[in-house]
Short mmCIF file of C-alpha atoms and ligand atoms in Angstrom, two decimals:
data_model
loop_
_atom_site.label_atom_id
_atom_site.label_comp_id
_atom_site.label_asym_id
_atom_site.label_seq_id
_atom_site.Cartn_x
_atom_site.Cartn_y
_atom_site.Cartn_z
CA UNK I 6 15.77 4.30 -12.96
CA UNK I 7 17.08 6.51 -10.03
CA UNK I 8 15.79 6.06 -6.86
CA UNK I 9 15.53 8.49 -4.23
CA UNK I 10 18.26 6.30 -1.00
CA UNK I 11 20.56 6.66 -4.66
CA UNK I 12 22.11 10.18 -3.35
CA UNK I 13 22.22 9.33 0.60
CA UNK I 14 25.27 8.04 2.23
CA UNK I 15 23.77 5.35 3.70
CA UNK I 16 23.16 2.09 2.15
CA UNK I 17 21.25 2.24 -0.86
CA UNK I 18 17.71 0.82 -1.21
CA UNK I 19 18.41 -3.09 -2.32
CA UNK I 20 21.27 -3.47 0.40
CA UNK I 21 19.06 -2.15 2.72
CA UNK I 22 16.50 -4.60 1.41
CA UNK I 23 18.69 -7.71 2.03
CA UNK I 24 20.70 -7.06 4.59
CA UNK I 25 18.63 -4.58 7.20
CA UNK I 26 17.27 -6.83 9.80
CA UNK I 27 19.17 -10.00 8.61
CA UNK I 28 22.63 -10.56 11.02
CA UNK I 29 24.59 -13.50 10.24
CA UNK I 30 23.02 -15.79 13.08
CA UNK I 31 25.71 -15.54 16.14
CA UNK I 32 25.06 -19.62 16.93
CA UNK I 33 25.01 -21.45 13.36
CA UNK I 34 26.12 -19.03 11.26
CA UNK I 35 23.18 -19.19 9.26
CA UNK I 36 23.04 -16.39 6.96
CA UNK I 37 19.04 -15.91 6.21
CA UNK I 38 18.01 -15.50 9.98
CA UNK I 39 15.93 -18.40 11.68
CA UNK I 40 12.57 -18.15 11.63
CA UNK I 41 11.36 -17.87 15.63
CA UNK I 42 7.95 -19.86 15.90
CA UNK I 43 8.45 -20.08 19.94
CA UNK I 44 5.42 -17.80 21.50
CA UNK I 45 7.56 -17.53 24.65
CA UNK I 46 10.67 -16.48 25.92
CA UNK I 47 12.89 -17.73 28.90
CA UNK I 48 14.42 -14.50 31.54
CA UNK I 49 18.16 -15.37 32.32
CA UNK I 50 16.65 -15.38 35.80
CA UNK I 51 13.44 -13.38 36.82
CA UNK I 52 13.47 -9.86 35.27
CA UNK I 53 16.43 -10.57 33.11
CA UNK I 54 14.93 -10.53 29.56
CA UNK I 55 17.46 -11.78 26.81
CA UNK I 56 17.25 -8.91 24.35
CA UNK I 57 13.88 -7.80 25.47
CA UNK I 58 11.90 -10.64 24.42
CA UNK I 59 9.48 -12.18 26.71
CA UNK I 60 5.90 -12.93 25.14
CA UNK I 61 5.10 -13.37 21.01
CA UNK I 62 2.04 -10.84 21.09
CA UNK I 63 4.70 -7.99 22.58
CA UNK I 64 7.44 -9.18 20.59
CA UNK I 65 9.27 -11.77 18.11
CA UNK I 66 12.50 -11.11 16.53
CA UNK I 67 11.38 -12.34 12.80
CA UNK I 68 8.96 -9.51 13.31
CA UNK I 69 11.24 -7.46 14.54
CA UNK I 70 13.56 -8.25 11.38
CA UNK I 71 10.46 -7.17 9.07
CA UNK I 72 10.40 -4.10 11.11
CA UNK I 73 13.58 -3.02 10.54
CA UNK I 74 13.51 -3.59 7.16
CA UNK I 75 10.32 -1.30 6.53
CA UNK I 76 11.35 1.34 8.79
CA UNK I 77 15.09 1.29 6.56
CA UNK I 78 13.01 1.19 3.19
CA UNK I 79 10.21 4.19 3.75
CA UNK I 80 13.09 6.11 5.26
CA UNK I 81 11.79 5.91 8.98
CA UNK I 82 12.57 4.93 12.08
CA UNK I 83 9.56 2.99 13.32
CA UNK I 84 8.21 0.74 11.61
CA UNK I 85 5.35 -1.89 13.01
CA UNK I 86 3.94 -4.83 11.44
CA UNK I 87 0.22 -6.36 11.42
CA UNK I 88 -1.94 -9.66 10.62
CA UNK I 89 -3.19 -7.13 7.37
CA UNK I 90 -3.08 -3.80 6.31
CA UNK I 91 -7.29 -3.11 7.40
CA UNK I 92 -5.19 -4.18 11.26
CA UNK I 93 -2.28 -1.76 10.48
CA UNK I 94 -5.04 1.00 9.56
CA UNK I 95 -7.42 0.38 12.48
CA UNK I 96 -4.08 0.71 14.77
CA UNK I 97 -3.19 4.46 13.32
CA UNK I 98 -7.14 5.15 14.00
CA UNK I 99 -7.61 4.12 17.37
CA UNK I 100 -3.93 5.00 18.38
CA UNK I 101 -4.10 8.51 17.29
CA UNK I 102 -7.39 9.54 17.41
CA UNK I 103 -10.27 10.39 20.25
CA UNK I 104 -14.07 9.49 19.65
CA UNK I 105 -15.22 13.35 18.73
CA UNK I 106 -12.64 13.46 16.16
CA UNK I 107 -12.81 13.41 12.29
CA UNK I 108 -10.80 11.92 8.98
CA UNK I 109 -10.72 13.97 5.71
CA UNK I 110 -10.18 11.02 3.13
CA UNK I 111 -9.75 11.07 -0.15
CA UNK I 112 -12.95 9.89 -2.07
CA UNK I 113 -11.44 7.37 -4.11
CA UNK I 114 -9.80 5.09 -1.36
CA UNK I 115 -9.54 1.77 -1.06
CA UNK I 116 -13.54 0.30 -0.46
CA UNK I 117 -12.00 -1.54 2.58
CA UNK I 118 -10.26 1.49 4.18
CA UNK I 119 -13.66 3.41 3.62
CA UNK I 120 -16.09 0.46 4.97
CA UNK I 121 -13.54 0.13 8.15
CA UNK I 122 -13.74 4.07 8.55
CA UNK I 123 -17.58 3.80 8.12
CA UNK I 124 -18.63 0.79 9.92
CA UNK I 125 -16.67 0.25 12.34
CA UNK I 126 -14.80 3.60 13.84
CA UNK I 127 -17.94 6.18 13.03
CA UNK I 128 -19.78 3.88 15.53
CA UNK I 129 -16.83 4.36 17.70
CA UNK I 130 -17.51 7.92 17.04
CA UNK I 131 -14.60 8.88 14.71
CA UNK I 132 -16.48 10.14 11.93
CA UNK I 133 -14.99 11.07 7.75
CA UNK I 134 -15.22 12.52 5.00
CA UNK I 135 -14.78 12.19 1.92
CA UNK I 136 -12.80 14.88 -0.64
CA UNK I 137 -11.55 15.62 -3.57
CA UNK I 138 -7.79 15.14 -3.09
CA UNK I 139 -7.14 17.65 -6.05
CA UNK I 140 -9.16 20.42 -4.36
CA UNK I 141 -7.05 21.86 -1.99
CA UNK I 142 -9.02 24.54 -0.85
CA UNK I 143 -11.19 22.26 0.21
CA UNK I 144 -9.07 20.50 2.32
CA UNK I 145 -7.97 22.97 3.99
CA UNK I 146 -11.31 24.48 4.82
CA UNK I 147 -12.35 20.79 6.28
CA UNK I 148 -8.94 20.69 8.44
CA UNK I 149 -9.73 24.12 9.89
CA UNK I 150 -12.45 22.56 11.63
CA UNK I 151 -10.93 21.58 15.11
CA UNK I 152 -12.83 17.63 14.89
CA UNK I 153 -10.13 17.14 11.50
CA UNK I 154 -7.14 15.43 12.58
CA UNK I 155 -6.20 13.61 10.22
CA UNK I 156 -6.19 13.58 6.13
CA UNK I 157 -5.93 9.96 4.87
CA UNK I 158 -4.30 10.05 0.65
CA UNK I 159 -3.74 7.24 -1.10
CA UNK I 160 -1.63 7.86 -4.26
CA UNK I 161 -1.54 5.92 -7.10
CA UNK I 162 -5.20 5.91 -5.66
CA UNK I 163 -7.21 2.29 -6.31
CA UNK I 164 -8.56 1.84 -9.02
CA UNK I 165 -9.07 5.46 -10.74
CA UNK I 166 -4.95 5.84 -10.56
CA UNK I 167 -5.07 9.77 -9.32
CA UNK I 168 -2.06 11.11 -7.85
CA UNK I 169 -2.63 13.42 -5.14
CA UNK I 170 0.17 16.10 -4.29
CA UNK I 171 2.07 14.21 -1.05
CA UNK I 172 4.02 17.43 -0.15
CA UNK I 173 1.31 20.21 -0.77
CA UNK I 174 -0.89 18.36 1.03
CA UNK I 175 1.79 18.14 4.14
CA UNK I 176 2.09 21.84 4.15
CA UNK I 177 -1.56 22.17 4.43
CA UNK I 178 -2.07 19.44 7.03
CA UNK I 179 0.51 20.69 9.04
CA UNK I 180 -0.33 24.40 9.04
CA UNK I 181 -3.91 22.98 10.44
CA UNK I 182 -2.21 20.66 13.08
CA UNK I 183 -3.53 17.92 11.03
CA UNK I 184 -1.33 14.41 11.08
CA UNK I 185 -1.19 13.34 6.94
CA UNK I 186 -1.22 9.57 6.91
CA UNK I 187 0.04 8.12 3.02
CA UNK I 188 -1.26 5.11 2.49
CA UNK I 189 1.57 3.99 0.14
CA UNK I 190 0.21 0.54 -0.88
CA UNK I 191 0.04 0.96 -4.77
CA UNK I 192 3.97 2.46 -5.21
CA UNK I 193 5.51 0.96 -2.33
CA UNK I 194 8.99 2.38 -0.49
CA UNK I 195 11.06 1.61 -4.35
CA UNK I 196 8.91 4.72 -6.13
CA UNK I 197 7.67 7.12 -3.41
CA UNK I 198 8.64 7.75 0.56
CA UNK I 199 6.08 9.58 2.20
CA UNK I 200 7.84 10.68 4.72
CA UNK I 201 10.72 12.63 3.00
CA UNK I 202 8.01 14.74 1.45
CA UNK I 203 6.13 15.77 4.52
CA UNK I 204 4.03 12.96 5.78
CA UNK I 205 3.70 11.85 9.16
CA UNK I 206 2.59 8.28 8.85
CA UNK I 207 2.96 5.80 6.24
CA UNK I 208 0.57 2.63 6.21
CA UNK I 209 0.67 -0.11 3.94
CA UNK I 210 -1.10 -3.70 2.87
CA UNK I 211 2.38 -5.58 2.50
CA UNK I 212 -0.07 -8.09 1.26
CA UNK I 213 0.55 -6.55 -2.31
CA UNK I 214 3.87 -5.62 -3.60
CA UNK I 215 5.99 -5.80 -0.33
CA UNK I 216 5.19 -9.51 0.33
CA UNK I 217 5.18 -10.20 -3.65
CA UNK I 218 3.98 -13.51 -4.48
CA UNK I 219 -0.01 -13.39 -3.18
CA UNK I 220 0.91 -16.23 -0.26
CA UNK I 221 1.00 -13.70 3.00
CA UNK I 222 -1.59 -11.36 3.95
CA UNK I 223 -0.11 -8.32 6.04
CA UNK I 224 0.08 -4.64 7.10
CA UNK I 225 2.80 -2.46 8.86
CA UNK I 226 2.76 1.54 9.67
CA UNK I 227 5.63 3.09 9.12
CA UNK I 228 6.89 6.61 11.62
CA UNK I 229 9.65 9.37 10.60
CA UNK I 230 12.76 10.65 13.16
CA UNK I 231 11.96 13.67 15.70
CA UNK I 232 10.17 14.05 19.28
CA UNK I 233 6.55 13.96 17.63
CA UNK I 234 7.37 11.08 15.35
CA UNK I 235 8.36 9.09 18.36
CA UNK I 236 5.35 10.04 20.39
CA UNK I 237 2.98 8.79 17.46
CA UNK I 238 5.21 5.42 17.82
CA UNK I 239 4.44 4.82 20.90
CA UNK I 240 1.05 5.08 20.72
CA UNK I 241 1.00 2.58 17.51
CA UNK I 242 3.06 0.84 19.67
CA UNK I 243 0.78 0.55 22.30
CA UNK I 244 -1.94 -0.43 19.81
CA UNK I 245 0.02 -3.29 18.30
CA UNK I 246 0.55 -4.95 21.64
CA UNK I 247 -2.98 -3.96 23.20
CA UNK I 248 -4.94 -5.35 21.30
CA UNK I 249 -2.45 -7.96 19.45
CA UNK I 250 -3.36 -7.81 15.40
CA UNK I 251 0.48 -8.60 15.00
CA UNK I 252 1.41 -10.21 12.27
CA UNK I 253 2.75 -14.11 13.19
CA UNK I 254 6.59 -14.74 12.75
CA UNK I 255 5.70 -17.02 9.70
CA UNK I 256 3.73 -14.64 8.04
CA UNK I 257 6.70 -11.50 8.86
CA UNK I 258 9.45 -14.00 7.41
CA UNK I 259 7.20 -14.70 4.18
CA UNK I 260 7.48 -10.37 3.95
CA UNK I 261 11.11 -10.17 4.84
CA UNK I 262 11.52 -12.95 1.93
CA UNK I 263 9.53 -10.73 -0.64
CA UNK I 264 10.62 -7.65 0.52
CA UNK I 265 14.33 -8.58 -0.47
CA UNK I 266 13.43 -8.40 -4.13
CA UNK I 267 10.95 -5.49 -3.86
CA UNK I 268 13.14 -3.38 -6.20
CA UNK I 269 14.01 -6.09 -9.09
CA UNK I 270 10.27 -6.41 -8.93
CA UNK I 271 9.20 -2.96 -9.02
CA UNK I 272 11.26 -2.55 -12.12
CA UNK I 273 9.90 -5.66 -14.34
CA UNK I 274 6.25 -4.32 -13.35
CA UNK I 275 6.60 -0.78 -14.12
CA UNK I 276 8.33 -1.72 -17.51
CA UNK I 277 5.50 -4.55 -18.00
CA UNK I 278 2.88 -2.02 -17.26
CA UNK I 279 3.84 0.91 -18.90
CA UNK I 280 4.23 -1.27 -22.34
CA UNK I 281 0.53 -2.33 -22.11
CA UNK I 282 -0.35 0.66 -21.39
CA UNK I 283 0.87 2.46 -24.42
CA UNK I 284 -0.05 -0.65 -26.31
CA UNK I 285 -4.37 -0.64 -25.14
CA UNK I 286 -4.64 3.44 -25.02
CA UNK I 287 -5.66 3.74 -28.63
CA UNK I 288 -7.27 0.35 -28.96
CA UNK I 289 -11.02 0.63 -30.77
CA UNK I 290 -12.45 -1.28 -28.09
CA UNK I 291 -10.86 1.11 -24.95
CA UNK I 292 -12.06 4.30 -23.78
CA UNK I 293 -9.82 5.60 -21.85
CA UNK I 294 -6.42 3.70 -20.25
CA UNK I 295 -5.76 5.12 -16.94
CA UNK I 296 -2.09 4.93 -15.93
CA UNK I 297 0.44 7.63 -14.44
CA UNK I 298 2.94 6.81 -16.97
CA UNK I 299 0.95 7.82 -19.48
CA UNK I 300 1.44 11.44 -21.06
CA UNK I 301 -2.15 11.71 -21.16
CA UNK I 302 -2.73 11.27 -17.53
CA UNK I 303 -3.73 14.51 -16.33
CA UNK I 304 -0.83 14.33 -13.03
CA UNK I 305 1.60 13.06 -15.46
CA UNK I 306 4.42 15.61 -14.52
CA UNK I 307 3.63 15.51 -10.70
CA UNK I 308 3.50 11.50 -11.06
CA UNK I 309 7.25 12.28 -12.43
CA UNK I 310 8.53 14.51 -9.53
CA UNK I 311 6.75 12.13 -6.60
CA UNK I 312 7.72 8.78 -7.51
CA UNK I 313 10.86 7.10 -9.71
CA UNK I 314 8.60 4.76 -11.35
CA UNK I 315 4.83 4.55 -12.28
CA UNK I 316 4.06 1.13 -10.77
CA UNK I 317 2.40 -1.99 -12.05
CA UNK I 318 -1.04 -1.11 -11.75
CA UNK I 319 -3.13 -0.19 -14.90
CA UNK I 320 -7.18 0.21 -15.07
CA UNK I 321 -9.05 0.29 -18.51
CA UNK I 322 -12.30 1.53 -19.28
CA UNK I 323 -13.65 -0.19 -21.76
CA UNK I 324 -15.66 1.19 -24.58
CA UNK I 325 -18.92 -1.38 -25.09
CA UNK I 326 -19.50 -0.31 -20.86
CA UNK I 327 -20.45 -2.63 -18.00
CA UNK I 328 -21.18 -5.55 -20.39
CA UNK I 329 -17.99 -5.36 -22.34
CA UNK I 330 -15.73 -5.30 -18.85
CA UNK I 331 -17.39 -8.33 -17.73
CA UNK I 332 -16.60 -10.51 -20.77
CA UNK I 333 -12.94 -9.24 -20.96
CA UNK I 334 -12.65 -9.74 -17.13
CA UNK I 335 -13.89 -13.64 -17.31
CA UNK I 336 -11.70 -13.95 -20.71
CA UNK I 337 -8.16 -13.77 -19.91
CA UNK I 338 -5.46 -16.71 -19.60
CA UNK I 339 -2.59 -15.42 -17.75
CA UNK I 340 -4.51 -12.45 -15.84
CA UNK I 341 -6.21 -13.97 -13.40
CA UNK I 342 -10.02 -12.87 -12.12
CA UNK I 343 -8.90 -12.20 -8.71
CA UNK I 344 -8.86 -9.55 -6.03
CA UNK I 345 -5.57 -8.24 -4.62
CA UNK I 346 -2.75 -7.17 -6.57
CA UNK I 347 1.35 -6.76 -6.33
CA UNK I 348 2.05 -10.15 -7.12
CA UNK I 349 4.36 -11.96 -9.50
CA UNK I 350 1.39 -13.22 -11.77
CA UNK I 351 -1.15 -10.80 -13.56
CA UNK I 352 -4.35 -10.16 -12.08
CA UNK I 353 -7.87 -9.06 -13.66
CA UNK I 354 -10.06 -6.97 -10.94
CA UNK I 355 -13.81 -5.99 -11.78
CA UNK I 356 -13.75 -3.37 -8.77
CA UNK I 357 -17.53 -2.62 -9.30
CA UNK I 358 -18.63 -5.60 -7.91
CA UNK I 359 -15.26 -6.78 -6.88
CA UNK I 360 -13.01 -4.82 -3.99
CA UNK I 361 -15.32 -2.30 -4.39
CA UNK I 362 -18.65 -3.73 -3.88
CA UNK I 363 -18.57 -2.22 -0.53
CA UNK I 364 -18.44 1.16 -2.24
CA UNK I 365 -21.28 0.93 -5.00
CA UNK I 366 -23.77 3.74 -4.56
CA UNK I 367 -21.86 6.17 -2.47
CA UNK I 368 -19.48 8.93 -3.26
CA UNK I 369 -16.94 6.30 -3.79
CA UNK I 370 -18.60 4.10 -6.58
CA UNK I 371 -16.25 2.92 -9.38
CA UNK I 372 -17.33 3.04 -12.74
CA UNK I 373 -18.92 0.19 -14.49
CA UNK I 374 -16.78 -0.48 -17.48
CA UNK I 375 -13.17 -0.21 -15.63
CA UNK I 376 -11.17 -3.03 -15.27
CA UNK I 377 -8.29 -3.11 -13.33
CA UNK I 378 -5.04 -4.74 -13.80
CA UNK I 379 -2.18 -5.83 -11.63
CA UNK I 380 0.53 -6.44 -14.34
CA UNK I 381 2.61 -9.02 -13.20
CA UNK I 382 6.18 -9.88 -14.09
CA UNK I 383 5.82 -11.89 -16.67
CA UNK I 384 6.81 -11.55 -20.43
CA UNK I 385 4.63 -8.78 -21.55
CA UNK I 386 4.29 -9.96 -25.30
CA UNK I 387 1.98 -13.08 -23.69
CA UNK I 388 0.47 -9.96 -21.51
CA UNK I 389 -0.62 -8.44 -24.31
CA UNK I 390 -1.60 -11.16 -26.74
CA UNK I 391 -3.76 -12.15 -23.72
CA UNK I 392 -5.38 -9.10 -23.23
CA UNK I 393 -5.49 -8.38 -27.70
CA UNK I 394 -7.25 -11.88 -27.59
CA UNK I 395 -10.03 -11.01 -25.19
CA UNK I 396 -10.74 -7.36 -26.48
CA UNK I 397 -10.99 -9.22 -29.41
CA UNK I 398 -13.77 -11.47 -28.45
CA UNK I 399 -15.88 -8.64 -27.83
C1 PLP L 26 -5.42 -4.20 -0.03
C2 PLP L 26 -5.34 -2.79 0.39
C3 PLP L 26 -5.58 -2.41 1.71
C4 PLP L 26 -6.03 -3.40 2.77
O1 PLP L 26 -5.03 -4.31 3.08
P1 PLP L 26 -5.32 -5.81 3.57
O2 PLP L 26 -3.95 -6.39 3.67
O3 PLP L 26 -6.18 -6.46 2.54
O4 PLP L 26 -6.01 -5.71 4.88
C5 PLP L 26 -5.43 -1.08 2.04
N1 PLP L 26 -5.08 -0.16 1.12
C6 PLP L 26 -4.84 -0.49 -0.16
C7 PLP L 26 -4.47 0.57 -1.13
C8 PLP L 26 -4.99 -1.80 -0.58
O5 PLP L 26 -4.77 -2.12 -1.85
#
């Protein structure tokens, strides 16, 4: 698999991955950095901060390590890290948008980014709304209006697996004075970089595949080079140490430790995932497999040209409906009924009344017979005698 760092002349993405962020320490020698718990840091005198660290809200340098780690990996310069990815989100809002103001979203987000957009910042007075992320014309009749500031796309979207177009969409954002935020979650910086193809902010819940190993929750937002890049940093910037949803040093280390093996990772899952993919799409009990790697997925060939890899997540339908999903979902071994995904082990997600209960009823209701997968990095033959075994007991 080629990635996209593979033709710079910098370093390329896994040496960024291990070493960005991680000096030698200049005291011990110790060659993973130390992990700085202290919340507080002694002035060589008053006014004399050692390397610009004073208090652990404003800044920590095992956060700052994370930092420069995701700012290396998306291909940015700024990078900022939070207690979760709902904090990293919530930071973009408030930080670069005005009460008065509006977000066109895509209507299959994440329930979590839509019930933070809904209940908490429309009674803050920035307002959404939902699209299609395939219909540009759409789009860009909403982002004429002068109250649409910002278009939120999350691709691989969660659960339904739709890619949206991340450079189309930048044109169209941009030629409305619109900021495009990717919310790049589901692929993470190994298969797609937002920013080289036109976006202007990249957010993430490193609680998935960046962190790794389902033991740290977490969010950053990533920012590109250039003048207006640097004036949306400092307003994130501002957020992060305003209001203080940082993420603590213990929790940043935990991501710097994951993020070191994001690619070897990234490969085992999308090779894991594809393979049960292919393997469930023409099972009698399925109806439909939903997975970008799939020639049948209708953004197949855009899937292709956006990302180097199709990712580890996979959602069936199944075909017995809401009944049938619930017996698979409570019949598995090695996938796991839990929320979240990105980890090492498999996971088993019933989104209608799971991460998306928040969602059921509106415009952004999953269906009732999709279950979705996280496919871990295990061996897939157990993967899939787990999941022939409970498709079998239906
Ligand atoms: C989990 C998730 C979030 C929210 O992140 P938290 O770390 O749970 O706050 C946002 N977007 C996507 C796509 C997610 O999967």
């Amino acid at each position: 698999m080629t990635h996209h760092d593979d033709a710079g002349t910098g370093p390329r993405f896994a040496t960024h991955a291990i070493h960005t962020g991680q000096q030698v320490d200049q005291v011990y020698g110790a060659v993973v950095p130390p992990l700085h718990l202290s919340t507080t840091f002694a002035p060589d005198g008053i006014g004399n901060l050692r390397n610009g660290y004073d208090y652990g809200r404003a800044g920590n340098p095992t956060r700052t390590a994370l930092q420069a780690q995701l700012a290396a990996l998306e291909g940015g310069k700024h990078a900022f890290s939070f207690g979760s990815g709902l904090a990293a989100e919530d930071a973009v809002v408030r930080g670069l948008m005005r009460p008065g103001q509006r977000i066109v979203m895509g209507n299959d987000a994440y329930g979590g980014t839509f019930r933070l957009f809904e209940k908490v910042h429309a009674a803050w007075g920035v307002t959404n709304t939902p699209v299609d992320l395939s219909d540009h014309d759409r789009i860009a009749a909403e982002l004429q209006h002068e109250d649409a500031t910002m278009l939120w796309v999350e691709t691989p979207s969660n659960p339904l697996m739709s890619i949206t177009d991340i450079a189309a969409l930048a044109d169209i954002a941009g030629a409305n004075g619109a900021l495009l935020v990717v919310d790049n979650t589901f692929a993470s910086p190994y298969l797609q970089t937002p920013l080289a193809l036109g976006a202007d902010v990249v957010v993430h819940s490193t609680t998935k595949y960046i962190g790794g190993h389902s033991d740290v929750v977490g969010g950053a937002v990533v920012l590109g080079f250039g003048d207006s890049a640097d004036d949306l940093a400092e307003k994130v910037a501002f957020q992060q140490f305003a209001v203080g949803a940082v993420s603590g040093p213990l929790d940043a280390y935990l991501t710097t430790r994951g993020l070191k093996t994001l690619g070897v990772r990234m490969d085992r899952h999308c090779s894991n995932a594809q393979t049960v993919a292919e393997h469930f799409q023409d099972h009698p009990a399925v109806e439909r497999v939903l997975y970008p790697g799939l020639s049948s997925h209708p953004e197949h060939e855009l899937a292709k040209q956006q990302m180097s890899g199709f990712g580890g997540m996979v959602s069936i339908q199944l075909a017995g409906g809401e009944p049938a999903a619930r017996k698979v979902a409570e019949a598995t071994r090695w996938f796991i009924l839990a929320e979240s995904l990105g980890g090492v082990e498999s996971l088993m997600n019933y989104p209608h009344e799971m991460t998306h209960a928040s969602v059921r009823g509106t415009e952004l209701a999953v269906p009732e017979n999709l279950l979705r997968l996280s496919v871990g990095i295990e061996d897939v033959e157990d993967l899939i005698t787990d999941l022939e075994e409970a498709l079998g007991g239906l």
